[in-house]
Amino acid sequence: MKTKLTEMAPWLAYFVIFVSMIFAGSDHSIHVASQIIILGLFAIAFNVLFGTTGLLSFGQAIFYGLGAYITGMMAKSFGADFFLWALLIAPVAALALSAVLGVLSLRLSEVYFTMLTLAFAQLAWGICVKWSSFTGGDDGIQAIPKPDILNMGGRNYYIFALVIVSICIYLLWRLDRSPFGSVLKGIRQNPIRISFIGLNVFRHKLFAYMISSSFTAIAGGLYAGIDKSIHPDMLVWTMSGSIILMTILGGMRSFFGPLIGVAVFILLEDVIGRSTEYWSFVIGIIMITVVLLFPKGIVGVSRHFAGLFAKKGGQFDNP
Amino acid sequence: MKRKVVAFVSSMLLCLTSAVSFAAETIKIGALYPMSGRGGLYGQDSEAAIKIALAEVNAKGLPGGKKLDVIVTDDQSKPALAVTLAKRYITEDKVKFLYGVVSSGAALAVTEVSKEYKTIFVGTDHAATDLTANAFQKYYFRVSNNTYQSMAAGALYMKDEMKGAKKIAYIGPDYAYGRDQIAELKYSLGKLGVQYEMVGEFWPKLYEPDYTSYITAIIKAQPDVLVSGFWGGDTVAFIKQAKAYGLFKKMKYFHPDGGGNYEVFSTLGAECPEGLIMSARHHNNWPETKENKDFVAKFKKATGRYPSYAAEGAYAGILAIAEAIKKVGNADDTEALIKAMEGMKVRLPEDPKGFASYIDPKTHQMVQAQAIGVTVKNDKFAPAKYMLGKFKVYPADKIMPTQEYIDILIKTKKK
Amino acid sequence: MTFEIFISQFFGGLSVAMLLFLVASGLTLIFGVAKVFNFAHGSFYMLGAYFSYQAISMFENFWIGAVAAALGAGLVGMLLEICFIRRIAGREEEGAFQILLTYAFILILDDAVKYIWGPAYKTISKPDSLAGSLDFGQVTIPTFNLFIIVLGLVIVVAAWYVLSRTKTGKIIQAASTDTQMVGMLGVNVSLVMSLVFGVATAMGGLAGAMAAPLRTVAPGSGVEVIIDSLIVVVIGGLGNFWGALFAALLIGEVNAFGILWMPQWASLLSFAVMIVVLIFKPKGLFSREKGRKKI
């Protein structure tokens, strides 16, 4: 019963924060919150690969961009009503692409896998920039239409995105706790043992890669609706890189860690960017502090303090 | 367990939601510029020029005793961040104008915000013709040249001054800015009936560190003239590397949009080759009017350095906004401000004697003259040892994008 | 393609390759010996360029600038190794934290450089003795580019000598295969690691000083070279010095000739080469060992 409660606590916090944003938030905070949940989905999906399975892909932006471009270009060509359909097509396309790229890259070990995923993503980015007659090149695509009901201010779209993101995160959460999730964790810790049990390590890695990629594409598709504009920036290596950073910063061993990393990163950029142009210096210092003092990421910070409080509580109980 | 995190995040969110006070006496302008990276200098120069312009217009006074105030934030030239900041400016800081932006990609994204929130966006430094053509919306104004104007002036220059140059090669950064320039030059040359042959087009990536292999390939193509579409540090790197290969002795170097920017000369110093044909959206040594001399002197006094062309665009926009507010009497009636700005004349540092830049009512593009010059020895603007001289001036009305070209853009790039 | 064109493209590619190798060799050395994935290696290239700019503006001598660049970047590198990287060694998720840490270095160094030298890009002049160019009929080769090619070769030979003919080199090689064993033999391993880090970042700094007369550097230039260097290191096989040399030559020449054949797509060739290499040789062209590292 108690474990159940601690398992549900993050969900409770998640809903309290993000649902309250619907009512309390100003236009700007709703915009920021939309970015947090969408990039948060990206990061949590990425962590299925990284934190759970132990595969560091440096090219997940390819699927984020794929989702965004499928959604953006379809809505642009076939009209606003197609926006929702495109959101369904995006993960299917990502599933197909990731199957091909996964078969090619998952044969490689560790760093080489990382670099091959980076190369694929960079190639895709290059094509996206160069094939401007089709993709709009580096100017991106603007004025992406979406159904009227999602159009009124940022609030409606936020609610829409929150529903979809929450469903996706819930599915990933169930996956994390399923036998399949345990196999993935086993692959990270000891792949040989997994193959001794008679399970196919490669196939499980491939499934993890495909699942992660298709949820990433949903995040990309959702992003196309926030700003109504998309850019090749969404495919470039720094996009993949910042998701990796946010995930580690938040805590890659915790299911919600990546989401917390995303939230902290975006809020820091917003708050620090207002007061100084040296924001990247400040973020760098914070990152170093977290690395040196809190090896478990920000989740570790909170657990650290929670531990302190628990101790205090213990003393209090003792007369 | 998660309580601390929750508390932390929600207190952060509270910080965001707490409304920013807005004083009645100031009219706020929200500016977006890159403050670091390769475009950082343009952001810094723009901010300095904005301060100069603010001091001038606030000293003269605005209707109702109000003052203009500009907030500048680093947009890192990232479209997504620029959009976030623009929305924050409008909804939280209650700015009346969006302002600035160096990257065209970011500007194309911000112009959508301007349209959605019906807030005027004054562009000062991005050059993509699209913004005043196929991506035009009525809340957008641009107070600096677009690439079409530079390239149309360039075509006129080629027709009159470079009659023997028939074989053309092009090198430019591989993104929209680089591609638009050569397309616009080809179109303008075609309009003028100039006969030419393209013998090569080369597309190094933006910020390419090493042009060696491109340079040898260009020399092999043996053009009469090499047209260049670089900006900033890429121009300097290319010139330094090409000079060692003797490229400038083998062909003419023609760089009509970003080549003659002051920071190119100040960085190259004595290494700048003589006889390069270049232009820029503003020159520190042309025209020799009081307005230009005053502007350059004030900038030098404030920052200790001479301005790149980004500065003049940022200066011009503030003057234009102040002028429009004066005409309307307040900054609240956006539609009236748009009406006032359409066709409005503003006398700017870059205007030659007897001419004032004006805003084209149809496209909201500032109509300006363009002067193309040749690098000659000139150490009056240290640390530069060479500056442009022997200017040829092309009148403003001859270099505006034609309706035909706008239609082509609408057709090929959609909207 | 005439012989002259072939030669001039080839030499062009060679000088690009040697600068690439100068940056990548440090990266691969750190990985090979210290097992650290130094994302910030490009920032030492940037620092080197700025140090040489500063020294030249003070002493007006290119060579002093080069020395200042190598020493300065090497010292900063050692300092960061001792203060930070060493402290996370042996952690469970060391690889991931190395990425986070070295990425933080990039952010901090970029802003520090901007604060000290301003946001404008910088360049330096070539030394007078190397400012000219050699003409062989139709082929022109700038003296400075020739100098960089020679310098690259000198470094290759010197590195070969140090790594395979000296005691220090043998300790470094041994430390890269079995750190614990070397430690038990009484070698101060952490000192070796710091020194290797210092030498590698000094090479990055030297590369920056050598590139500064040809290129421009600005705050943020580090990330402009890091991806190309990563490609070179990976194609050559991580930690493999000779592999990096071969890969740099491959990338340099593929680009040089790619520009002639497909100018539109030339800038994507490096990635295409990496993909082809990794699909057919999953551990790089010259890998000696199995994958070393769990990230």
mmCIF file of C-alpha atoms in Angstrom, chain B residues 27-225:
data_model
loop_
_atom_site.group_PDB
_atom_site.id
_atom_site.type_symbol
_atom_site.label_atom_id
_atom_site.label_comp_id
_atom_site.label_asym_id
_atom_site.label_seq_id
_atom_site.Cartn_x
_atom_site.Cartn_y
_atom_site.Cartn_z
ATOM 1 C CA ILE B 27 6.042 53.067 -24.330
ATOM 2 C CA LYS B 28 7.770 49.719 -24.343
ATOM 3 C CA ILE B 29 9.562 48.140 -27.265
ATOM 4 C CA GLY B 30 10.635 44.509 -27.053
ATOM 5 C CA ALA B 31 13.876 43.885 -28.929
ATOM 6 C CA LEU B 32 15.323 40.489 -29.845
ATOM 7 C CA TYR B 33 18.967 40.196 -30.832
ATOM 8 C CA PRO B 34 21.628 37.511 -30.627
ATOM 9 C CA MET B 35 24.091 38.566 -27.938
ATOM 10 C CA SER B 36 26.579 35.753 -28.336
ATOM 11 C CA GLY B 37 27.924 33.479 -31.021
ATOM 12 C CA ARG B 38 28.661 34.545 -34.557
ATOM 13 C CA GLY B 39 25.884 37.140 -34.709
ATOM 14 C CA GLY B 40 26.662 38.498 -31.234
ATOM 15 C CA LEU B 41 28.478 41.593 -32.479
ATOM 16 C CA TYR B 42 25.398 42.675 -34.425
ATOM 17 C CA GLY B 43 23.294 42.348 -31.303
ATOM 18 C CA GLN B 44 25.757 44.356 -29.224
ATOM 19 C CA ASP B 45 26.071 47.044 -31.898
ATOM 20 C CA SER B 46 22.312 47.216 -32.252
ATOM 21 C CA GLU B 47 21.821 47.628 -28.522
ATOM 22 C CA ALA B 48 24.349 50.475 -28.435
ATOM 23 C CA ALA B 49 22.670 52.198 -31.381
ATOM 24 C CA ILE B 50 19.243 51.803 -29.794
ATOM 25 C CA LYS B 51 20.512 53.652 -26.728
ATOM 26 C CA ILE B 52 21.763 56.503 -28.904
ATOM 27 C CA ALA B 53 18.451 56.734 -30.731
ATOM 28 C CA LEU B 54 16.463 56.570 -27.480
ATOM 29 C CA ALA B 55 18.449 59.443 -26.013
ATOM 30 C CA GLU B 56 17.698 61.520 -29.100
ATOM 31 C CA VAL B 57 13.969 60.868 -29.382
ATOM 32 C CA ASN B 58 13.319 61.048 -25.646
ATOM 33 C CA ALA B 59 15.156 64.390 -25.473
ATOM 34 C CA LYS B 60 12.904 65.748 -28.198
ATOM 35 C CA GLY B 61 9.855 64.410 -26.375
ATOM 36 C CA LEU B 62 6.852 62.395 -27.478
ATOM 37 C CA PRO B 63 3.133 63.217 -27.320
ATOM 38 C CA GLY B 64 1.760 63.228 -23.776
ATOM 39 C CA GLY B 65 5.236 63.491 -22.286
ATOM 40 C CA LYS B 66 5.801 59.777 -22.784
ATOM 41 C CA LYS B 67 9.147 58.143 -23.230
ATOM 42 C CA LEU B 68 10.273 55.201 -25.313
ATOM 43 C CA ASP B 69 11.870 52.292 -23.509
ATOM 44 C CA VAL B 70 13.510 49.264 -25.096
ATOM 45 C CA ILE B 71 14.000 45.843 -23.496
ATOM 46 C CA VAL B 72 16.690 43.756 -25.183
ATOM 47 C CA THR B 73 16.894 39.975 -24.747
ATOM 48 C CA ASP B 74 19.246 37.417 -26.260
ATOM 49 C CA ASP B 75 17.286 35.303 -28.758
ATOM 50 C CA GLN B 76 20.381 33.244 -29.655
ATOM 51 C CA SER B 77 19.103 33.512 -33.234
ATOM 52 C CA LYS B 78 16.880 30.506 -32.488
ATOM 53 C CA PRO B 79 13.394 30.731 -33.992
ATOM 54 C CA ALA B 80 11.665 28.811 -31.186
ATOM 55 C CA LEU B 81 13.242 30.949 -28.473
ATOM 56 C CA ALA B 82 12.521 34.146 -30.407
ATOM 57 C CA VAL B 83 8.835 33.193 -30.563
ATOM 58 C CA THR B 84 8.729 32.451 -26.831
ATOM 59 C CA LEU B 85 10.329 35.782 -26.016
ATOM 60 C CA ALA B 86 8.115 37.697 -28.434
ATOM 61 C CA LYS B 87 5.011 36.235 -26.828
ATOM 62 C CA ARG B 88 6.357 37.093 -23.395
ATOM 63 C CA TYR B 89 7.046 40.659 -24.467
ATOM 64 C CA ILE B 90 3.474 41.056 -25.693
ATOM 65 C CA THR B 91 1.567 39.279 -22.946
ATOM 66 C CA GLU B 92 3.680 40.131 -19.900
ATOM 67 C CA ASP B 93 5.762 43.186 -20.626
ATOM 68 C CA LYS B 94 2.921 44.730 -22.654
ATOM 69 C CA VAL B 95 5.241 46.008 -25.340
ATOM 70 C CA LYS B 96 3.720 48.013 -28.174
ATOM 71 C CA PHE B 97 6.350 47.004 -30.709
ATOM 72 C CA LEU B 98 8.466 43.949 -31.424
ATOM 73 C CA TYR B 99 11.865 44.937 -32.667
ATOM 74 C CA GLY B 100 15.150 43.841 -34.183
ATOM 75 C CA VAL B 101 16.025 40.182 -35.017
ATOM 76 C CA VAL B 102 19.160 39.316 -36.993
ATOM 77 C CA SER B 103 18.328 35.812 -38.216
ATOM 78 C CA SER B 104 15.813 35.662 -41.059
ATOM 79 C CA GLY B 105 14.589 32.255 -39.883
ATOM 80 C CA ALA B 106 13.783 33.745 -36.469
ATOM 81 C CA ALA B 107 12.189 36.816 -38.087
ATOM 82 C CA LEU B 108 9.882 34.652 -40.208
ATOM 83 C CA ALA B 109 8.718 32.952 -37.014
ATOM 84 C CA VAL B 110 8.323 36.231 -35.087
ATOM 85 C CA THR B 111 6.306 37.862 -37.868
ATOM 86 C CA GLU B 112 3.669 35.157 -37.253
ATOM 87 C CA VAL B 113 3.494 36.195 -33.595
ATOM 88 C CA SER B 114 3.152 39.814 -34.661
ATOM 89 C CA LYS B 115 0.262 38.894 -36.922
ATOM 90 C CA GLU B 116 -1.463 36.721 -34.322
ATOM 91 C CA TYR B 117 -1.245 39.345 -31.569
ATOM 92 C CA LYS B 118 -1.746 42.317 -33.899
ATOM 93 C CA THR B 119 1.464 43.908 -32.632
ATOM 94 C CA ILE B 120 3.744 45.898 -34.916
ATOM 95 C CA PHE B 121 7.100 44.217 -35.626
ATOM 96 C CA VAL B 122 9.892 46.489 -36.832
ATOM 97 C CA GLY B 123 12.690 44.447 -38.395
ATOM 98 C CA THR B 124 16.126 46.041 -38.304
ATOM 99 C CA ASP B 125 18.720 43.597 -39.522
ATOM 100 C CA HIS B 126 17.394 40.442 -41.218
ATOM 101 C CA ALA B 127 17.533 40.579 -44.983
ATOM 102 C CA ALA B 128 15.285 37.819 -46.367
ATOM 103 C CA THR B 129 13.139 39.397 -49.067
ATOM 104 C CA ASP B 130 10.297 37.013 -48.142
ATOM 105 C CA LEU B 131 9.269 39.123 -45.143
ATOM 106 C CA THR B 132 8.156 42.019 -47.312
ATOM 107 C CA ALA B 133 7.012 39.770 -50.171
ATOM 108 C CA ASN B 134 5.485 36.307 -49.875
ATOM 109 C CA ALA B 135 5.511 36.243 -46.062
ATOM 110 C CA PHE B 136 4.268 39.829 -45.739
ATOM 111 C CA GLN B 137 1.630 40.711 -43.154
ATOM 112 C CA LYS B 138 0.512 44.217 -42.405
ATOM 113 C CA TYR B 139 1.950 44.475 -38.880
ATOM 114 C CA TYR B 140 5.471 43.981 -40.237
ATOM 115 C CA PHE B 141 7.849 46.804 -41.210
ATOM 116 C CA ARG B 142 11.514 46.612 -42.198
ATOM 117 C CA VAL B 143 13.803 49.601 -41.836
ATOM 118 C CA SER B 144 16.943 48.081 -43.365
ATOM 119 C CA ASN B 145 17.637 46.810 -46.870
ATOM 120 C CA ASN B 146 16.618 43.354 -47.985
ATOM 121 C CA THR B 147 18.901 41.229 -50.137
ATOM 122 C CA TYR B 148 16.903 42.009 -53.269
ATOM 123 C CA GLN B 149 17.782 45.699 -53.014
ATOM 124 C CA SER B 150 21.480 44.880 -52.645
ATOM 125 C CA MET B 151 21.477 42.435 -55.532
ATOM 126 C CA ALA B 152 19.446 44.704 -57.835
ATOM 127 C CA ALA B 153 21.990 47.452 -57.198
ATOM 128 C CA GLY B 154 24.681 44.833 -57.806
ATOM 129 C CA ALA B 155 23.158 43.936 -61.183
ATOM 130 C CA LEU B 156 23.136 47.603 -62.186
ATOM 131 C CA TYR B 157 26.769 47.874 -61.148
ATOM 132 C CA MET B 158 27.708 44.814 -63.200
ATOM 133 C CA LYS B 159 25.895 46.189 -66.204
ATOM 134 C CA ASP B 160 27.579 49.608 -66.079
ATOM 135 C CA GLU B 161 30.965 49.055 -64.476
ATOM 136 C CA MET B 162 31.941 45.468 -65.270
ATOM 137 C CA LYS B 163 31.157 45.189 -68.960
ATOM 138 C CA GLY B 164 33.846 42.591 -69.720
ATOM 139 C CA ALA B 165 32.725 40.231 -66.977
ATOM 140 C CA LYS B 166 30.752 37.483 -68.681
ATOM 141 C CA LYS B 167 31.678 34.375 -66.725
ATOM 142 C CA ILE B 168 30.279 34.389 -63.204
ATOM 143 C CA ALA B 169 30.938 32.033 -60.310
ATOM 144 C CA TYR B 170 29.114 32.233 -56.997
ATOM 145 C CA ILE B 171 30.064 31.214 -53.493
ATOM 146 C CA GLY B 172 27.731 31.720 -50.577
ATOM 147 C CA PRO B 173 26.742 30.083 -47.316
ATOM 148 C CA ASP B 174 24.448 27.139 -47.816
ATOM 149 C CA TYR B 175 21.203 28.480 -46.432
ATOM 150 C CA ALA B 176 18.384 30.767 -47.518
ATOM 151 C CA TYR B 177 20.415 33.972 -47.219
ATOM 152 C CA GLY B 178 23.103 32.602 -49.531
ATOM 153 C CA ARG B 179 20.648 31.083 -51.992
ATOM 154 C CA ASP B 180 18.342 34.109 -52.206
ATOM 155 C CA GLN B 181 21.183 36.440 -53.126
ATOM 156 C CA ILE B 182 22.257 34.603 -56.264
ATOM 157 C CA ALA B 183 18.657 34.002 -57.342
ATOM 158 C CA GLU B 184 17.956 37.716 -57.012
ATOM 159 C CA LEU B 185 21.119 38.686 -58.851
ATOM 160 C CA LYS B 186 20.299 36.319 -61.719
ATOM 161 C CA TYR B 187 16.764 37.698 -61.897
ATOM 162 C CA SER B 188 17.981 41.305 -61.891
ATOM 163 C CA LEU B 189 20.662 40.648 -64.514
ATOM 164 C CA GLY B 190 18.024 38.975 -66.676
ATOM 165 C CA LYS B 191 15.714 41.989 -66.304
ATOM 166 C CA LEU B 192 18.534 44.267 -67.445
ATOM 167 C CA GLY B 193 19.305 42.026 -70.415
ATOM 168 C CA VAL B 194 22.876 41.389 -69.299
ATOM 169 C CA GLN B 195 24.430 38.354 -70.998
ATOM 170 C CA TYR B 196 26.390 36.090 -68.662
ATOM 171 C CA GLU B 197 27.388 32.514 -68.104
ATOM 172 C CA MET B 198 27.442 30.754 -64.708
ATOM 173 C CA VAL B 199 30.635 28.701 -64.483
ATOM 174 C CA GLY B 200 30.173 27.403 -60.955
ATOM 175 C CA GLU B 201 28.131 27.666 -57.766
ATOM 176 C CA PHE B 202 29.723 26.691 -54.474
ATOM 177 C CA TRP B 203 27.911 26.139 -51.204
ATOM 178 C CA PRO B 204 30.095 25.794 -48.126
ATOM 179 C CA LYS B 205 28.134 25.435 -44.917
ATOM 180 C CA LEU B 206 27.524 28.472 -42.742
ATOM 181 C CA TYR B 207 30.546 29.134 -40.463
ATOM 182 C CA GLU B 208 32.683 26.755 -42.553
ATOM 183 C CA PRO B 209 36.138 27.141 -41.061
ATOM 184 C CA ASP B 210 38.171 26.118 -44.100
ATOM 185 C CA TYR B 211 37.554 27.278 -47.686
ATOM 186 C CA THR B 212 40.800 25.976 -49.169
ATOM 187 C CA SER B 213 39.208 23.291 -51.331
ATOM 188 C CA TYR B 214 36.534 25.718 -52.541
ATOM 189 C CA ILE B 215 39.152 28.293 -53.473
ATOM 190 C CA THR B 216 41.137 25.907 -55.631
ATOM 191 C CA ALA B 217 37.909 24.773 -57.286
ATOM 192 C CA ILE B 218 36.882 28.366 -58.011
ATOM 193 C CA ILE B 219 40.260 29.172 -59.536
ATOM 194 C CA LYS B 220 39.861 26.102 -61.718
ATOM 195 C CA ALA B 221 36.465 27.350 -62.951
ATOM 196 C CA GLN B 222 38.193 30.546 -64.230
ATOM 197 C CA PRO B 223 35.351 33.041 -63.813
ATOM 198 C CA ASP B 224 35.759 36.721 -64.698
ATOM 199 C CA VAL B 225 33.960 37.654 -61.533
#
